[in-house]
Short mmCIF file of C-alpha atoms in Angstrom, two decimals:
data_model
loop_
_atom_site.label_atom_id
_atom_site.label_comp_id
_atom_site.label_asym_id
_atom_site.label_seq_id
_atom_site.Cartn_x
_atom_site.Cartn_y
_atom_site.Cartn_z
CA UNK A 569 127.45 97.89 55.83
CA UNK A 570 126.31 95.53 58.55
CA UNK A 571 124.08 96.74 61.38
CA UNK A 572 123.26 94.86 64.55
CA UNK A 573 119.69 95.21 65.81
CA UNK A 574 118.73 94.24 69.34
CA UNK A 575 115.34 92.69 68.77
CA UNK A 576 114.57 92.42 72.47
CA UNK A 577 115.11 96.18 72.92
CA UNK A 578 113.00 96.87 69.83
CA UNK A 579 110.12 94.88 71.27
CA UNK A 580 110.41 96.71 74.60
CA UNK A 581 110.50 100.08 72.85
CA UNK A 582 107.28 99.33 70.99
CA UNK A 583 105.66 98.15 74.21
CA UNK A 584 106.76 101.31 76.06
CA UNK A 585 105.20 103.44 73.31
CA UNK A 586 101.92 101.50 73.63
CA UNK A 587 102.06 101.77 77.41
CA UNK A 588 102.51 105.54 77.25
CA UNK A 589 99.50 105.90 75.00
CA UNK A 590 97.37 103.52 77.05
CA UNK A 591 98.26 105.26 80.27
CA UNK A 592 97.13 108.63 78.96
CA UNK A 593 93.90 107.22 77.58
CA UNK A 594 93.09 105.63 80.96
CA UNK A 595 94.13 108.74 82.82
CA UNK A 596 91.85 110.91 80.68
CA UNK A 597 88.86 108.73 81.60
CA UNK A 598 89.81 108.66 85.28
CA UNK A 599 90.82 105.00 85.37
CA UNK A 600 93.86 103.83 87.35
CA UNK A 601 95.45 100.52 86.26
CA UNK A 602 97.05 98.26 88.89
CA UNK A 603 99.51 95.72 87.62
CA UNK A 604 99.82 92.66 89.92
CA UNK A 605 103.00 90.58 89.56
CA UNK A 606 103.81 87.37 91.42
CA UNK A 607 104.91 83.80 91.02
CA UNK A 608 102.32 81.04 90.60
CA UNK A 609 100.63 79.99 93.83
CA UNK A 610 101.21 83.27 95.68
CA UNK A 611 97.52 83.73 96.43
CA UNK A 612 97.21 86.64 93.99
CA UNK A 613 93.77 85.61 92.66
CA UNK A 614 92.29 85.08 96.15
CA UNK A 615 93.58 88.46 97.29
CA UNK A 616 92.29 90.14 94.13
CA UNK A 617 88.86 88.61 94.61
CA UNK A 618 88.79 90.06 98.11
CA UNK A 619 89.89 93.48 96.84
CA UNK A 620 87.22 93.48 94.06
CA UNK A 621 84.54 92.39 96.51
CA UNK A 622 85.39 95.26 98.90
CA UNK A 623 85.60 97.78 96.12
CA UNK A 624 82.19 96.83 94.73
CA UNK A 625 80.63 96.78 98.21
CA UNK A 626 82.11 100.24 98.93
CA UNK A 627 80.78 101.75 95.71
CA UNK A 628 84.09 102.04 93.90
CA UNK A 629 83.68 101.06 90.23
CA UNK A 630 86.36 98.34 89.65
CA UNK A 631 87.10 95.83 86.95
CA UNK A 632 89.76 93.19 86.35
CA UNK A 633 91.64 91.56 83.51
CA UNK A 634 93.38 88.32 84.37
CA UNK A 635 96.03 86.57 82.25
CA UNK A 636 96.94 82.92 82.07
CA UNK A 637 98.59 80.53 79.67
CA UNK A 638 95.42 78.42 79.63
CA UNK A 639 91.96 78.07 81.22
CA UNK A 640 89.53 80.79 82.32
CA UNK A 641 89.43 79.56 85.93
CA UNK A 642 90.70 82.79 87.41
CA UNK A 643 88.16 84.93 85.54
CA UNK A 644 85.35 82.68 86.81
CA UNK A 645 86.56 83.10 90.39
CA UNK A 646 87.00 86.85 90.17
CA UNK A 647 83.56 87.33 88.62
CA UNK A 648 82.03 86.18 91.93
CA UNK A 649 82.96 89.64 93.28
CA UNK A 650 80.32 91.27 91.07
CA UNK A 651 82.96 93.29 89.18
CA UNK A 652 83.33 93.10 85.37
CA UNK A 653 86.09 90.61 84.54
CA UNK A 654 87.84 89.53 81.36
CA UNK A 655 90.36 86.75 80.70
CA UNK A 656 93.42 86.93 78.43
CA UNK A 657 94.78 83.60 77.29
CA UNK A 658 98.43 84.10 76.27
CA UNK A 659 98.84 80.72 74.54
CA UNK A 660 102.18 80.09 76.21
CA UNK A 661 103.51 83.69 76.36
CA UNK A 662 104.98 84.27 79.83
CA UNK A 663 103.89 87.89 80.20
CA UNK A 664 101.35 90.52 79.17
CA UNK A 665 102.18 93.38 76.87
CA UNK A 666 100.47 96.78 76.69
CA UNK A 667 99.02 96.12 73.22
CA UNK A 668 97.43 92.87 74.42
CA UNK A 669 95.82 94.64 77.35
CA UNK A 670 94.56 97.52 75.18
CA UNK A 671 92.93 95.06 72.79
CA UNK A 672 91.00 93.48 75.64
CA UNK A 673 89.80 96.79 77.05
CA UNK A 674 88.62 98.34 73.79
CA UNK A 675 84.85 98.45 73.77
CA UNK A 676 84.54 96.51 77.03
CA UNK A 677 85.81 98.54 79.99
CA UNK A 678 82.88 100.38 81.60
CA UNK A 679 83.27 104.15 81.24
CA UNK A 680 82.97 104.83 84.97
CA UNK A 681 85.73 102.35 85.99
CA UNK A 682 87.92 103.89 88.71
CA UNK A 683 90.21 100.90 89.28
CA UNK A 684 91.37 98.40 86.68
CA UNK A 685 93.23 95.47 88.27
CA UNK A 686 95.46 93.50 85.87
CA UNK A 687 96.46 90.10 87.14
CA UNK A 688 99.60 89.35 85.17
CA UNK A 689 100.83 85.88 84.20
CA UNK A 690 102.24 84.02 87.21
CA UNK A 691 105.97 84.70 86.70
CA UNK A 692 108.51 86.96 88.40
CA UNK A 693 110.87 87.22 85.44
CA UNK A 694 109.28 88.15 82.06
CA UNK A 695 106.48 90.44 83.30
CA UNK A 696 108.93 92.69 85.12
CA UNK A 697 110.23 94.11 81.85
CA UNK A 698 106.85 95.12 80.39
CA UNK A 699 105.11 98.31 81.35
CA UNK A 700 101.33 97.91 80.89
CA UNK A 701 100.42 101.57 81.24
CA UNK A 702 99.76 101.02 84.93
CA UNK A 703 99.36 103.66 87.58
CA UNK A 704 100.52 101.26 90.29
CA UNK A 705 102.75 98.18 90.06
CA UNK A 706 102.49 95.73 92.91
CA UNK A 707 104.86 92.80 93.47
CA UNK A 708 103.43 90.04 95.68
CA UNK A 709 105.07 87.14 97.49
CA UNK A 710 103.56 84.62 99.85
CA UNK A 711 105.15 83.53 103.14
CA UNK A 712 105.24 79.98 101.75
CA UNK A 713 107.72 81.03 99.09
CA UNK A 714 110.45 81.92 101.49
CA UNK A 715 112.10 85.18 102.54
CA UNK A 716 114.67 85.39 99.73
CA UNK A 717 112.26 86.19 96.85
CA UNK A 718 113.09 89.94 96.64
CA UNK A 719 116.84 89.41 96.23
CA UNK A 720 116.36 86.53 93.83
CA UNK A 721 114.05 88.54 91.59
CA UNK A 722 115.40 92.10 91.94
CA UNK A 723 113.73 93.47 88.80
CA UNK A 724 110.22 92.35 89.80
CA UNK A 725 110.52 93.77 93.30
CA UNK A 726 112.84 96.64 92.39
CA UNK A 727 110.39 98.21 89.97
CA UNK A 728 107.36 97.88 92.27
CA UNK A 729 105.57 100.89 93.76
CA UNK A 730 104.27 98.59 96.50
CA UNK A 731 105.20 95.16 97.83
CA UNK A 732 102.57 92.86 99.32
CA UNK A 733 103.10 89.83 101.50
CA UNK A 734 100.30 87.26 101.17
CA UNK A 735 99.11 84.27 103.23
CA UNK A 736 100.30 85.75 106.49
CA UNK A 737 98.03 83.37 108.37
CA UNK A 738 100.58 80.65 107.44
CA UNK A 739 103.68 82.58 108.45
CA UNK A 740 104.27 80.79 111.77
CA UNK A 741 103.60 77.35 110.32
CA UNK A 742 106.21 77.79 107.56
CA UNK A 743 108.62 79.74 109.79
CA UNK A 744 108.63 82.72 107.48
CA UNK A 745 111.67 84.97 107.97
CA UNK A 746 109.78 88.27 108.01
CA UNK A 747 112.75 90.51 108.92
CA UNK A 748 114.97 88.91 106.25
CA UNK A 749 112.22 89.42 103.65
CA UNK A 750 111.76 93.07 104.60
CA UNK A 751 115.51 93.66 104.48
CA UNK A 752 115.65 92.09 101.04
CA UNK A 753 112.84 94.35 99.82
CA UNK A 754 114.63 97.48 101.04
CA UNK A 755 117.88 96.25 99.50
CA UNK A 756 116.38 96.14 95.96
CA UNK A 757 113.86 98.95 96.38
CA UNK A 758 114.70 101.37 99.17
CA UNK A 759 111.71 103.09 100.70
CA UNK A 760 109.03 100.99 99.02
CA UNK A 761 106.00 100.42 101.27
CA UNK A 762 105.11 96.87 102.28
CA UNK A 763 101.65 95.64 103.24
CA UNK A 764 101.02 92.28 104.87
CA UNK A 765 97.82 90.49 103.91
CA UNK A 766 95.78 87.30 104.24
CA UNK A 767 92.82 86.75 101.95
CA UNK A 768 91.69 84.03 104.32
CA UNK A 769 91.48 86.17 107.45
CA UNK A 770 91.06 89.56 105.81
CA UNK A 771 94.20 90.94 107.38
CA UNK A 772 95.54 93.95 105.48
CA UNK A 773 92.99 93.80 102.65
CA UNK A 774 91.29 97.05 103.61
CA UNK A 775 94.67 98.75 104.00
CA UNK A 776 95.73 97.49 100.58
CA UNK A 777 92.57 98.82 98.94
CA UNK A 778 93.01 102.18 100.66
CA UNK A 779 96.60 102.34 99.38
CA UNK A 780 95.46 101.60 95.84
CA UNK A 781 92.82 104.32 96.00
CA UNK A 782 95.37 106.85 97.26
CA UNK A 783 97.67 105.89 94.39
CA UNK A 784 94.76 106.35 91.96
CA UNK A 785 94.36 109.86 93.35
CA UNK A 786 98.11 110.56 92.93
CA UNK A 787 98.79 110.54 96.65
CA UNK A 788 101.22 107.62 96.76
CA UNK A 789 104.45 108.79 95.17
CA UNK A 790 107.11 106.12 95.81
CA UNK A 791 109.50 106.08 92.84
CA UNK A 792 111.65 102.94 92.54
CA UNK A 793 115.37 103.53 92.02
CA UNK A 794 115.38 101.19 89.03
CA UNK A 795 112.69 103.32 87.37
CA UNK A 796 114.82 106.45 87.72
CA UNK A 797 117.80 104.64 86.24
CA UNK A 798 115.69 103.44 83.31
CA UNK A 799 114.44 106.96 82.71
CA UNK A 800 118.03 108.23 82.49
CA UNK A 801 118.77 105.45 79.99
CA UNK A 802 115.85 106.54 77.83
CA UNK A 803 116.95 110.19 78.01
CA UNK A 804 120.46 109.23 76.95
CA UNK A 805 119.28 107.15 73.99
CA UNK A 806 116.49 109.49 72.88
CA UNK A 807 113.73 107.15 74.01
CA UNK A 808 110.09 107.80 74.81
CA UNK A 809 110.73 109.62 78.10
CA UNK A 810 111.94 113.22 78.06
CA UNK A 811 111.86 116.25 80.33
CA UNK A 812 108.14 116.65 79.72
CA UNK A 813 107.00 113.00 79.72
CA UNK A 814 108.48 110.93 82.48
CA UNK A 815 109.12 107.24 82.07
CA UNK A 816 105.90 105.23 82.65
CA UNK A 817 107.19 103.66 85.87
CA UNK A 818 108.47 106.89 87.32
CA UNK A 819 105.33 108.23 88.99
CA UNK A 820 101.85 107.09 89.78
CA UNK A 821 99.62 109.24 87.59
CA UNK A 822 101.34 110.44 84.44
CA UNK A 823 99.49 112.75 82.01
CA UNK A 824 100.59 111.45 78.65
CA UNK A 825 99.47 111.77 74.99
CA UNK A 826 96.50 109.76 73.79
CA UNK A 827 96.53 107.25 70.96
CA UNK A 828 96.13 103.57 70.33
CA UNK A 829 98.62 100.71 70.30
CA UNK A 830 100.55 100.11 67.10
#
C-alpha cells in the first residue's frame, strides 16, 4: 500500500512541537521572545540596536540572537548596546527554526533576561512559516521598500502581532504611500497595531519598546486572523494545539509544557 507523506508539513509539525516546548520554558523563567521579520535592508538591525540600548539603559534585562547566512557583522553591531548577543550562521538556510534557536540559548541566556529579541534571517517568505516560540512576532518594512509590501507578503504581515514601519525620516524623499501601506496591513491583518519608527531620529523607538514590554506582561492581545485559522486546522487534524493549549501564534503569553527540542 502506497502512502504519500508531505515532508514540508512534517518539518513544520516538528518545529511547532519544539516551539511549544521552548515557549513554555521561556515563560517559566519570565523571558519573552520577540521574533523580528523583515526583508534585507529594512533597517531591522539599526532599530534593534536602538531598542537594546534603551532597554539596557532603563534597567530591563535584554538579550538578542541574530541570524544571517554569513558573517557576524550584525552581532558585532548589536553588542555595542551592552546587551548579551549571539549570532546564528544558517549556512544558506533562509529562516530560523525553533530547534536552532533553542540550541543557541542553552547554557548562554542569562537567567534574569526579560526580553529576548530574535533577529530572523532577512526574508519575508520562509521565516513566516516557522514559529520560534515567540511571545511577540513583529513584521517590519521600511518606507524605501514601497507601500505594497503587506499585500505582496500576506503571510509575513498576516501572522504578525505588530507591524513596524522603519526609516520614516526618508518617507517624504521616497514618496512613501503611507495610507496605502496602512490599508494593505489592515487588509491582511485586521486590527493589528502599527508603529512608525526611525532609528536615525529616534521616532517611535520608545513607543515600540513600551509595546514590547506590555506584550511581555500579557497586556497586548492582538490575535491575527491567520493564526486563528491555523489553530482550527490543527484542531481538525489532531495537531499540537487543542482546547487547553492554544496554537503558539494565537496569544502573547502561552503557558505550555516544558521540554527540549527533538
